[in-house]
Short mmCIF file of C-alpha atoms and ligand atoms in Angstrom, two decimals:
data_model
loop_
_atom_site.label_atom_id
_atom_site.label_comp_id
_atom_site.label_asym_id
_atom_site.label_seq_id
_atom_site.Cartn_x
_atom_site.Cartn_y
_atom_site.Cartn_z
CA UNK C 453 8.09 -5.98 -16.94
CA UNK C 454 4.73 -6.40 -15.43
CA UNK C 455 5.26 -5.44 -11.78
CA UNK C 456 1.72 -7.15 -10.97
CA UNK C 457 3.25 -10.42 -11.51
CA UNK C 458 4.92 -10.16 -8.15
CA UNK C 459 2.10 -9.97 -5.79
CA UNK C 460 1.43 -13.08 -3.76
CA UNK C 461 -1.22 -13.48 -1.06
CA UNK C 462 0.18 -15.97 1.38
CA UNK C 463 -3.11 -17.30 3.66
CA UNK C 464 -3.77 -19.62 6.42
CA UNK C 465 -7.36 -20.98 6.15
CA UNK C 466 -9.12 -22.67 8.73
CA UNK C 467 -8.65 -23.22 12.26
CA UNK C 468 -5.08 -24.19 12.94
CA UNK C 469 -2.92 -21.92 14.75
CA UNK C 470 0.37 -22.85 13.46
CA UNK C 471 2.05 -19.93 11.38
CA UNK C 472 5.69 -20.51 11.56
CA UNK C 473 5.82 -22.55 7.98
CA UNK C 474 3.78 -19.92 6.26
CA UNK C 475 6.08 -17.17 7.86
CA UNK C 476 9.27 -18.87 6.77
CA UNK C 477 7.88 -19.14 3.27
CA UNK C 478 6.66 -15.74 3.27
CA UNK C 479 10.21 -14.26 4.32
CA UNK C 480 11.90 -16.56 1.66
CA UNK C 481 9.51 -15.09 -1.12
CA UNK C 482 10.21 -11.82 0.03
CA UNK C 483 14.00 -12.58 -0.28
CA UNK C 484 13.37 -13.52 -3.88
CA UNK C 485 11.81 -10.25 -4.70
CA UNK C 486 8.10 -10.84 -4.42
CA UNK C 487 5.73 -8.77 -2.79
CA UNK C 488 3.88 -10.96 -0.23
CA UNK C 489 0.76 -10.12 1.35
CA UNK C 490 0.28 -11.82 4.99
CA UNK C 491 -3.27 -11.44 6.15
CA UNK C 492 -3.11 -13.39 9.26
CA UNK C 493 -4.39 -16.53 10.83
CA UNK C 494 -7.94 -18.27 10.97
CA UNK C 495 -9.37 -16.56 7.93
CA UNK C 496 -12.43 -18.00 6.25
CA UNK C 497 -12.55 -18.74 2.47
CA UNK C 498 -14.63 -15.69 1.94
CA UNK C 499 -12.02 -13.79 3.73
CA UNK C 500 -9.30 -14.69 1.96
CA UNK C 501 -10.82 -14.11 -1.54
CA UNK C 502 -11.94 -10.56 -0.38
CA UNK C 503 -8.01 -9.94 0.29
CA UNK C 504 -6.91 -11.49 -3.00
CA UNK C 505 -9.39 -9.21 -4.77
CA UNK C 506 -8.48 -6.08 -2.83
CA UNK C 507 -4.64 -6.91 -3.16
CA UNK C 508 -5.22 -7.54 -6.76
CA UNK C 509 -2.70 -10.64 -6.23
CA UNK C 510 -1.53 -12.72 -8.98
CA UNK C 511 -0.98 -15.61 -6.65
CA UNK C 512 -2.86 -17.24 -3.67
CA UNK C 513 -0.51 -19.78 -1.74
CA UNK C 514 -2.95 -21.44 0.72
CA UNK C 515 -1.42 -23.16 3.66
CA UNK C 516 -3.68 -25.71 5.45
CA UNK C 517 -2.49 -27.89 8.36
CA UNK C 518 -5.69 -28.82 10.02
CA UNK C 519 -6.78 -31.66 7.35
CA UNK C 520 -9.88 -29.92 5.95
CA UNK C 521 -7.87 -29.15 2.54
CA UNK C 522 -10.52 -31.06 0.75
CA UNK C 523 -13.63 -28.83 1.97
CA UNK C 524 -11.81 -25.52 2.34
CA UNK C 525 -9.58 -25.53 -1.02
CA UNK C 526 -12.40 -26.30 -3.55
CA UNK C 527 -14.44 -23.49 -1.64
CA UNK C 528 -11.85 -20.98 -2.24
CA UNK C 529 -11.46 -21.72 -5.72
CA UNK C 530 -15.30 -21.72 -6.30
CA UNK C 531 -15.52 -18.28 -4.85
CA UNK C 532 -12.40 -17.01 -6.99
CA UNK C 533 -14.50 -18.08 -9.99
CA UNK C 534 -17.87 -16.57 -8.88
CA UNK C 535 -16.23 -13.41 -8.22
CA UNK C 536 -14.43 -13.23 -11.53
CA UNK C 537 -11.11 -13.91 -10.22
CA UNK C 538 -10.01 -17.15 -11.94
CA UNK C 539 -6.81 -15.56 -13.45
CA UNK C 540 -5.45 -15.92 -10.00
CA UNK C 541 -3.11 -18.84 -9.64
CA UNK C 542 -3.55 -20.90 -6.49
CA UNK C 543 -0.80 -23.11 -4.78
CA UNK C 544 -1.53 -25.28 -1.73
CA UNK C 545 0.90 -26.22 0.98
CA UNK C 546 0.77 -27.93 4.31
CA UNK C 547 -0.06 -31.47 5.47
CA UNK C 548 -1.64 -32.61 2.38
CA UNK C 549 -1.45 -36.70 1.96
CA UNK C 550 -0.28 -37.59 -1.46
CA UNK C 551 -3.64 -39.26 -2.12
CA UNK C 552 -5.57 -35.99 -1.89
CA UNK C 553 -3.40 -34.12 -4.63
CA UNK C 554 -5.23 -35.37 -7.60
CA UNK C 555 -8.63 -34.05 -6.12
CA UNK C 556 -6.86 -30.49 -5.43
CA UNK C 557 -5.35 -30.36 -9.01
CA UNK C 558 -8.76 -31.31 -10.50
CA UNK C 559 -10.58 -28.44 -8.61
CA UNK C 560 -7.96 -25.84 -10.22
CA UNK C 561 -5.13 -25.79 -7.87
CA UNK C 562 -1.76 -25.34 -9.82
CA UNK C 563 0.62 -27.03 -7.53
CA UNK C 564 0.71 -28.70 -4.11
CA UNK C 565 3.50 -28.66 -1.71
CA UNK C 566 3.09 -31.52 0.54
CA UNK C 567 4.80 -31.97 3.98
CA UNK C 568 8.70 -31.42 3.94
CA UNK C 569 8.92 -29.71 0.55
CA UNK C 570 12.04 -27.75 0.47
CA UNK C 571 11.96 -24.01 0.60
CA UNK C 572 14.02 -23.73 -2.41
CA UNK C 573 11.48 -25.82 -4.44
CA UNK C 574 8.62 -23.40 -3.52
CA UNK C 575 10.60 -20.44 -4.22
CA UNK C 576 11.87 -21.87 -7.32
CA UNK C 577 8.41 -22.60 -8.33
CA UNK C 578 7.40 -19.08 -8.04
CA UNK C 579 10.31 -17.95 -9.74
CA UNK C 580 10.22 -20.51 -12.55
CA UNK C 581 6.59 -19.87 -13.69
CA UNK C 582 5.82 -16.95 -15.86
CA UNK C 583 2.21 -15.86 -15.76
CA UNK C 584 0.41 -17.50 -18.64
CA UNK C 585 -2.83 -16.37 -19.72
CA UNK C 586 -5.48 -18.97 -19.17
CA UNK C 587 -8.60 -19.49 -21.53
CA UNK F 460 -20.40 -11.17 -12.17
CA UNK F 461 -20.36 -11.20 -15.97
CA UNK F 462 -17.68 -13.24 -17.51
CA UNK F 463 -16.69 -10.43 -19.56
CA UNK F 464 -15.10 -9.16 -16.40
CA UNK F 465 -12.91 -11.88 -16.15
CA UNK F 466 -11.50 -11.58 -19.53
CA UNK F 467 -10.55 -7.91 -18.87
CA UNK F 468 -8.87 -8.66 -15.58
CA UNK F 469 -6.66 -11.10 -17.33
CA UNK F 470 -5.69 -8.81 -20.48
CA UNK F 471 -2.96 -6.61 -19.18
CA UNK F 472 -3.36 -4.19 -21.59
CA UNK F 473 -6.87 -3.15 -21.73
CA UNK F 474 -7.02 0.14 -19.95
CA UNK F 475 -10.22 1.36 -21.18
CA UNK F 476 -12.35 -1.58 -20.24
CA UNK F 477 -10.88 -1.52 -16.78
CA UNK F 478 -11.28 2.03 -16.56
CA UNK F 479 -15.05 1.86 -17.67
CA UNK F 480 -15.47 -1.10 -14.82
CA UNK F 481 -13.87 1.21 -12.43
CA UNK F 482 -16.12 4.12 -13.09
CA UNK F 483 -18.96 1.78 -12.72
CA UNK F 484 -17.62 0.94 -9.23
CA UNK F 485 -16.21 -2.20 -9.82
CA UNK F 486 -13.62 -3.10 -6.85
CA UNK F 487 -11.62 -5.41 -8.78
CA UNK F 488 -10.93 -2.74 -11.62
CA UNK F 489 -9.99 -0.20 -8.77
CA UNK F 490 -7.68 -2.98 -7.24
CA UNK F 491 -6.14 -3.42 -10.78
CA UNK F 492 -5.70 0.40 -11.60
CA UNK F 493 -3.94 0.79 -8.12
CA UNK F 494 -1.24 -1.82 -9.37
CA UNK F 495 -1.07 -0.10 -12.64
CA UNK F 496 -0.30 3.25 -10.91
CA UNK F 497 3.37 2.16 -10.56
CA UNK F 498 3.76 1.12 -14.23
CA UNK F 499 5.24 4.19 -16.05
CA UNK F 500 3.56 2.93 -19.12
CA UNK F 501 0.01 3.80 -17.89
CA UNK F 502 0.59 6.83 -15.56
CA UNK F 503 0.40 9.66 -18.32
CA UNK F 504 -2.77 8.07 -19.21
CA UNK F 505 -4.27 7.56 -15.73
CA UNK F 506 -3.52 11.05 -15.00
CA UNK F 507 -5.40 12.30 -18.12
CA UNK F 508 -8.27 10.25 -17.20
CA UNK F 509 -8.39 11.45 -13.52
CA UNK F 510 -7.91 14.96 -14.77
CA UNK F 511 -11.51 15.93 -13.89
CA UNK F 512 -11.13 15.34 -9.98
CA UNK F 513 -14.61 16.28 -9.67
CA UNK F 514 -15.57 14.50 -6.47
CA UNK F 515 -17.59 16.62 -4.09
CA UNK F 516 -17.12 17.05 -1.34
CA UNK F 517 -14.12 14.68 -2.14
CA UNK F 518 -12.37 12.38 0.66
CA UNK F 519 -10.61 13.38 3.77
CA UNK F 520 -7.20 12.00 3.38
CA UNK F 521 -5.52 11.02 6.69
CA UNK F 522 -1.85 9.96 7.11
CA UNK F 523 -1.03 7.98 10.23
CA UNK F 524 2.70 8.03 10.84
CA UNK F 525 4.92 7.16 13.56
CA UNK F 526 8.21 4.88 14.32
CA UNK F 527 7.93 1.17 13.52
CA UNK F 528 5.74 -0.50 16.06
CA UNK F 529 4.24 2.50 17.31
CA UNK F 530 0.85 0.85 17.04
CA UNK F 531 -0.24 2.42 13.24
CA UNK F 532 -1.80 -0.86 11.95
CA UNK F 533 -3.72 -1.62 15.22
CA UNK F 534 -4.95 1.75 15.64
CA UNK F 535 -6.39 2.14 12.09
CA UNK F 536 -8.05 -1.36 12.73
CA UNK F 537 -9.57 -0.15 15.61
CA UNK F 538 -10.77 3.24 14.11
CA UNK F 539 -12.48 1.57 11.12
CA UNK F 540 -15.71 0.19 13.09
CA UNK F 541 -16.21 3.93 14.37
CA UNK F 542 -15.83 5.42 10.84
CA UNK F 543 -18.16 3.10 9.45
CA UNK F 544 -20.85 3.70 12.17
CA UNK F 545 -20.75 7.24 11.51
CA UNK F 546 -21.64 6.38 7.96
CA UNK F 547 -18.55 6.91 6.14
CA UNK F 548 -17.04 4.41 3.74
CA UNK F 549 -13.05 4.08 4.01
CA UNK F 550 -10.25 3.01 1.85
CA UNK F 551 -6.48 2.19 3.67
CA UNK F 552 -3.38 2.39 2.02
CA UNK F 553 -1.16 0.29 4.25
CA UNK F 554 2.66 0.91 3.48
CA UNK F 555 5.57 -1.53 4.44
CA UNK F 556 9.09 -1.16 3.57
CA UNK F 557 10.42 -2.75 0.39
CA UNK F 558 13.69 -4.66 0.85
CA UNK F 559 16.57 -2.33 -0.72
CA UNK F 560 18.14 -5.80 -1.42
CA UNK F 561 15.93 -7.90 -3.02
CA UNK F 562 13.13 -5.67 -4.15
CA UNK F 563 10.57 -7.76 -2.34
CA UNK F 564 8.46 -7.05 0.56
CA UNK F 565 6.48 -8.71 3.58
CA UNK F 566 3.16 -6.65 3.81
CA UNK F 567 1.62 -7.45 6.92
CA UNK F 568 -0.38 -4.40 8.20
CA UNK F 569 -3.56 -6.10 7.31
CA UNK F 570 -3.23 -8.62 9.78
CA UNK F 571 -4.28 -5.99 12.52
CA UNK F 572 -7.16 -4.66 10.39
CA UNK F 573 -9.81 -7.27 10.50
CA UNK F 574 -13.04 -6.47 8.52
CA UNK F 575 -16.40 -7.72 8.02
CA UNK F 576 -16.27 -9.93 5.21
CA UNK F 577 -19.30 -8.50 3.67
CA UNK F 578 -19.03 -4.86 4.26
CA UNK F 579 -17.90 -3.06 0.81
CA UNK F 580 -17.66 0.24 2.53
CA UNK F 581 -14.10 -0.73 3.49
CA UNK F 582 -11.08 -1.21 1.19
CA UNK F 583 -7.59 -2.21 2.26
CA UNK F 584 -4.49 -2.26 0.11
CA UNK F 585 -0.99 -3.13 1.10
CA UNK F 586 1.70 -1.24 -0.70
CA UNK F 587 5.50 -1.58 -0.37
CA UNK F 588 7.37 1.66 0.02
CA UNK F 589 10.84 1.63 -1.57
CA UNK F 590 13.79 2.52 0.77
CA UNK F 591 14.69 6.55 0.73
CA UNK F 592 11.06 7.40 -0.42
CA UNK F 593 10.54 9.24 3.01
CA UNK F 594 8.31 6.35 3.85
CA UNK F 595 5.57 6.72 1.60
CA UNK F 596 4.66 4.14 -1.47
CA UNK F 597 5.72 5.64 -4.78
CA UNK F 598 2.80 7.03 -6.87
CA UNK F 599 0.81 7.64 -3.74
CA UNK F 600 -0.61 10.92 -5.21
CA UNK F 601 -1.95 8.89 -8.06
CA UNK F 602 -3.46 6.33 -5.84
CA UNK F 603 -5.10 8.51 -3.71
CA UNK F 604 -7.01 10.25 -6.68
CA UNK F 605 -8.24 6.83 -7.86
CA UNK F 606 -9.66 6.27 -4.33
CA UNK F 607 -10.99 9.57 -4.22
CA UNK F 608 -12.78 9.28 -7.46
CA UNK F 609 -13.96 5.74 -6.63
CA UNK F 610 -16.09 7.80 -3.84
CA UNK F 611 -14.50 6.53 -0.48
CA UNK F 612 -15.29 9.31 2.28
CA UNK F 613 -12.07 8.53 4.01
CA UNK F 614 -8.79 7.63 2.72
CA UNK F 615 -6.18 6.46 5.62
CA UNK F 616 -2.51 6.14 4.75
CA UNK F 617 -0.21 4.20 6.98
CA UNK F 618 3.17 5.25 6.30
CA UNK F 619 6.25 2.98 7.05
CA UNK F 620 7.61 4.26 10.63
CA UNK F 621 10.48 6.12 9.46
CA UNK F 622 10.44 8.36 12.37
CA UNK F 623 12.49 11.25 11.37
CA UNK F 624 12.08 11.73 7.75
CA UNK F 625 8.77 11.19 6.82
CA UNK F 626 7.80 14.75 6.03
CA UNK F 627 6.91 14.54 2.16
CA UNK F 628 3.37 12.96 3.20
CA UNK F 629 2.25 16.14 4.26
CA UNK F 630 1.42 17.55 0.93
CA UNK F 631 -0.56 14.63 -0.16
CA UNK F 632 -3.04 14.26 2.58
CA UNK F 633 -5.40 16.71 4.72
CA UNK F 634 -4.12 15.67 8.04
CA UNK F 635 -0.94 13.99 9.43
CA UNK F 636 -1.65 12.29 12.61
CA UNK F 637 1.73 11.09 14.55
CA UNK F 638 1.81 8.31 16.65
CA UNK F 639 4.18 8.36 20.04
CA UNK F 640 4.31 5.47 21.94
CA UNK F 641 4.93 6.07 25.91
CA UNK F 642 8.67 6.30 26.78
CA UNK F 643 9.91 6.64 23.36
CA UNK F 644 12.18 9.67 23.59
CA UNK F 645 12.71 13.00 25.36
CA UNK F 646 11.75 16.58 24.57
CA UNK F 647 14.96 17.13 22.70
CA UNK F 648 14.53 14.30 20.35
CA UNK F 649 10.85 15.17 19.53
CA UNK F 650 12.29 18.62 18.94
CA UNK F 651 14.77 17.50 16.42
CA UNK F 652 12.39 15.04 14.57
CA UNK F 653 10.95 17.26 11.78
CA UNK F 654 7.65 15.07 12.18
CA UNK F 655 6.16 16.85 14.90
CA UNK F 656 6.50 20.00 12.86
CA UNK F 657 4.40 18.46 9.89
CA UNK F 658 1.94 16.60 12.22
CA UNK F 659 -1.74 18.29 12.78
CA UNK F 660 -2.31 15.94 15.39
CA UNK F 661 -0.19 14.00 18.01
CA UNK F 662 -1.60 10.97 19.44
CA UNK F 663 0.18 9.09 22.23
CA UNK F 664 -0.58 5.49 21.48
CA UNK F 665 -0.77 2.49 23.75
CA UNK F 666 -2.15 4.65 26.31
CA UNK F 667 -2.73 1.59 28.50
CA UNK F 668 1.09 1.33 29.18
CA UNK F 669 2.81 3.17 32.35
CA UNK F 670 4.31 6.44 31.27
CA UNK F 671 1.53 7.31 28.87
CA UNK F 672 0.34 10.09 30.85
CA UNK F 673 4.02 11.26 31.25
CA UNK F 674 4.65 11.36 27.52
CA UNK F 675 1.47 13.07 27.04
CA UNK F 676 2.62 15.78 29.43
CA UNK F 677 5.97 16.34 28.19
CA UNK F 678 4.62 16.61 24.50
CA UNK F 679 2.19 19.09 25.78
CA UNK F 680 5.24 21.18 27.25
CA UNK F 681 7.25 20.98 24.08
CA UNK F 682 4.46 21.48 21.57
CA UNK F 683 2.20 23.96 22.78
CA UNK F 684 4.54 26.84 23.65
CA UNK F 685 2.99 30.46 23.74
CA UNK F 686 3.16 32.07 20.52
CA UNK F 687 2.91 28.72 18.63
CA UNK F 688 -0.31 27.46 17.13
CA UNK F 689 -1.86 24.84 19.40
CA UNK F 690 -1.47 21.39 18.26
CA UNK F 691 -4.12 18.69 19.92
CA UNK F 692 -2.40 15.92 21.95
CA UNK F 693 -4.40 12.89 22.52
CA UNK F 694 -3.89 9.63 24.58
CA UNK F 695 -5.29 6.64 22.84
CA UNK F 696 -5.36 2.84 23.65
CA UNK F 697 -6.10 0.71 20.56
CA UNK F 698 -5.63 -2.22 22.92
CA UNK F 699 -8.25 -0.96 25.76
CA UNK F 700 -10.53 1.01 23.08
CA UNK F 701 -10.04 4.10 25.10
CA UNK F 702 -9.89 7.24 23.17
CA UNK F 703 -10.95 6.10 19.89
CA UNK F 704 -14.09 7.92 19.50
CA UNK F 705 -12.33 11.42 20.94
CA UNK F 706 -10.04 10.85 18.05
CA UNK F 707 -12.51 10.19 15.16
CA UNK F 708 -14.30 13.35 16.36
CA UNK F 709 -11.32 15.36 16.31
CA UNK F 710 -10.37 14.14 12.78
CA UNK F 711 -13.70 14.79 11.48
CA UNK F 712 -13.16 18.69 12.44
CA UNK F 713 -9.79 18.80 11.24
CA UNK F 714 -8.97 21.30 8.65
CA UNK F 715 -8.17 20.35 5.31
CA UNK F 716 -4.63 20.73 4.17
CA UNK F 717 -4.91 19.61 0.66
CA UNK F 718 -7.04 22.63 -0.07
CA UNK F 719 -4.14 25.15 0.49
CA UNK F 720 -2.44 26.21 -2.85
CA UNK F 721 1.09 25.88 -1.48
CA UNK F 722 0.43 22.26 -0.82
CA UNK F 723 -1.03 21.56 -4.11
CA UNK F 724 2.34 23.19 -5.62
CA UNK F 725 4.63 21.06 -3.63
CA UNK F 726 2.42 18.34 -4.78
CA UNK F 727 3.41 18.82 -8.17
CA UNK F 728 7.13 19.14 -7.19
CA UNK F 729 7.14 15.67 -5.73
CA UNK F 730 5.77 14.58 -9.21
CA UNK F 731 8.30 16.53 -10.96
CA UNK F 732 11.15 14.96 -9.06
CA UNK F 733 9.58 11.62 -9.63
CA UNK F 734 9.70 12.23 -13.63
CA UNK F 735 13.28 13.43 -13.28
CA UNK F 736 14.05 10.22 -11.54
CA UNK F 737 12.46 7.91 -13.82
CA UNK F 738 13.89 9.45 -16.69
CA UNK F 739 17.56 9.30 -15.08
CA UNK F 740 16.81 5.66 -14.84
CA UNK F 741 15.50 5.11 -18.32
CA UNK F 742 18.18 7.23 -20.14
CA UNK F 743 21.43 5.66 -19.10
CA UNK F 744 23.02 6.95 -22.42
CA UNK F 745 22.24 10.35 -22.02
CA UNK F 746 23.46 10.34 -18.39
CA UNK F 747 26.83 8.87 -19.52
CA UNK F 748 27.24 11.32 -22.19
CA UNK F 749 26.72 14.13 -19.65
CA UNK F 750 29.00 12.51 -17.39
CA UNK F 751 31.48 12.67 -19.90
CA UNK F 752 30.92 16.26 -21.11
CA UNK F 753 31.12 17.14 -17.49
CA UNK F 754 34.59 15.80 -17.33
CA UNK F 755 35.81 17.47 -20.57
CA UNK F 756 34.42 20.69 -19.88
CA UNK F 757 35.58 20.82 -16.08
CA UNK F 758 31.78 21.52 -14.89
CA UNK F 759 31.42 21.87 -11.24
CA UNK F 760 28.87 19.56 -9.72
CA UNK F 761 26.34 22.31 -9.57
CA UNK F 762 26.70 22.96 -13.44
CA UNK F 763 26.80 19.38 -14.01
CA UNK F 764 23.79 18.66 -12.23
CA UNK F 765 21.77 21.53 -14.10
CA UNK F 766 22.77 20.30 -17.15
CA UNK F 767 21.77 16.95 -16.12
CA UNK F 768 18.32 18.23 -15.33
CA UNK F 769 17.90 20.22 -18.69
CA UNK F 770 19.09 17.30 -20.51
CA UNK F 771 16.70 14.89 -19.05
CA UNK F 772 13.80 17.31 -19.51
CA UNK F 773 14.72 17.83 -23.07
CA UNK F 774 13.03 16.50 -26.18
CA UNK F 775 11.66 13.35 -24.57
CA UNK F 776 9.04 12.66 -27.25
CA UNK F 777 7.27 9.77 -25.09
CA UNK F 778 5.44 11.88 -22.60
CA UNK F 779 5.53 15.39 -23.78
CA UNK F 780 2.14 16.85 -23.69
N1 LIG S 1069 -0.15 -2.19 25.29
C1 LIG S 1069 -0.40 -2.01 23.77
N2 LIG S 1069 0.26 -2.66 22.87
C2 LIG S 1069 -0.51 -2.20 21.50
C3 LIG S 1069 -1.51 -1.16 21.26
N3 LIG S 1069 -1.38 -0.93 20.07
C4 LIG S 1069 -0.47 -1.98 19.32
N4 LIG S 1069 0.11 -2.43 20.31
C5 LIG S 1069 1.13 -3.68 20.26
O1 LIG S 1069 2.26 -2.94 19.45
C6 LIG S 1069 3.01 -3.73 18.45
C7 LIG S 1069 3.03 -3.11 17.12
O2 LIG S 1069 1.67 -2.76 16.49
P1 LIG S 1069 1.31 -2.39 15.12
O3 LIG S 1069 0.24 -1.97 14.86
O4 LIG S 1069 1.86 -3.57 14.24
O5 LIG S 1069 2.32 -1.06 14.94
P2 LIG S 1069 2.79 -0.29 13.86
O6 LIG S 1069 3.05 0.92 14.14
O7 LIG S 1069 1.63 -0.57 12.44
O8 LIG S 1069 4.26 -1.26 13.37
P3 LIG S 1069 4.67 -1.43 11.84
O9 LIG S 1069 3.66 -0.97 10.72
O10 LIG S 1069 5.60 -2.40 11.69
O11 LIG S 1069 5.56 0.00 11.98
C8 LIG S 1069 2.00 -5.07 18.53
O12 LIG S 1069 2.61 -6.07 19.25
C9 LIG S 1069 0.76 -4.68 19.09
O13 LIG S 1069 0.14 -5.67 19.76
C10 LIG S 1069 -2.06 -0.75 22.29
O14 LIG S 1069 -3.08 0.02 22.27
N5 LIG S 1069 -1.78 -1.10 23.65
MG1 LIG S 1070 1.76 -1.28 10.69
#
């Protein structure tokens, strides 16, 4: 068993102050046996990537409700690559319109959970996907 | 950074290249080793590599403990700038409880520890502390050693606020600071809680709240009796920022516990207990055999436990030196 495959940073990036959704997800993932690191609100992409590095996270879940996902998410992924952290798997949730999903996937996001995604889907996704070595 | 770095972070088994990067001061390698510190597969190797603990003068290791919600994380967050201003680098290990049911954990201490994004002199790591482990994360000893060798001047451990039982930490650190929020008990309760004895320094937290002065006065009466060594009691408000620099100053001059021989021996005892517990989990067959024997032979519990300890320690090829 690889203990490190269970660490997830759940971060809110950008300037909206709603954290109910992400807290619910955090709790559900904890109950599913994951170590969830929750670094708080209003983080810049730089700050999030720093947390990911310090925590040796395997996953980064980004929640964005401000509509700025097409700017912020690629920024985070660029920083991860620049800092040699491209092994970290990135999932995005929040108010993401369907038509923006392909762009996010194209920049390296593994999965997008749009508005109204059932909690069980999200937990099931983390549970179901075993870490795969990327090349 | 070099692409080679990415490969080493991906390759789960490559201890030596991670170790090399760690020795070069790569923070990602440090982060990975702190993760591996809880993996029984790597721990003997890590101890071996850490054998030359040659840091001079070594880190000042501080534990901040106190009941849940006492204000530990907030205080650490507020201490960080002051510690940096004095020119010290600092690492924080922030423990939150692991759920005994799911094994998961929600690690939220670092919300209260904002740092400058570009400041490489601070490193914060969240850890899950299993239930029944006296409020400290497993394998804390080796993690402290990793941070110390990396070169941090200060290492701060936030323990989970288990209040009465969090005593083991005293042998792993230089100084235990106990936080007591105002109006959180009376003299008798404090007397009973073993933590007061372990604490080197007592801080009345949330000093801006009413009752802080009274709590400090009561503590003064309880703790500083004639004939007992005096214990400093400080009132600090993280919210208002009062008392912070006094606290840092007090800490800087605090005596270092880890240098005491007794403390070092007890540290090994903790490790020995861990080895025993680990083997207990791994060697189910042996345990079942011993239980059977105990029944047949009519051993009392003391005898059975002694046999169990002996059995667990015997001929275990995997990690005999
Ligand atoms: N009035 C006042 N409130 C404070 C102060 N410091 C912390 N608090 C509040 O106390 C609550 C708990 O603070 P934390 O820093 O999370 O306490 P903790 O001891 O780390 O809590 P756990 O890690 O959950 O055990 C929060 O709501 C803080 O805002 C202070 O100096 N004054
Ligand atoms: Mg805390």
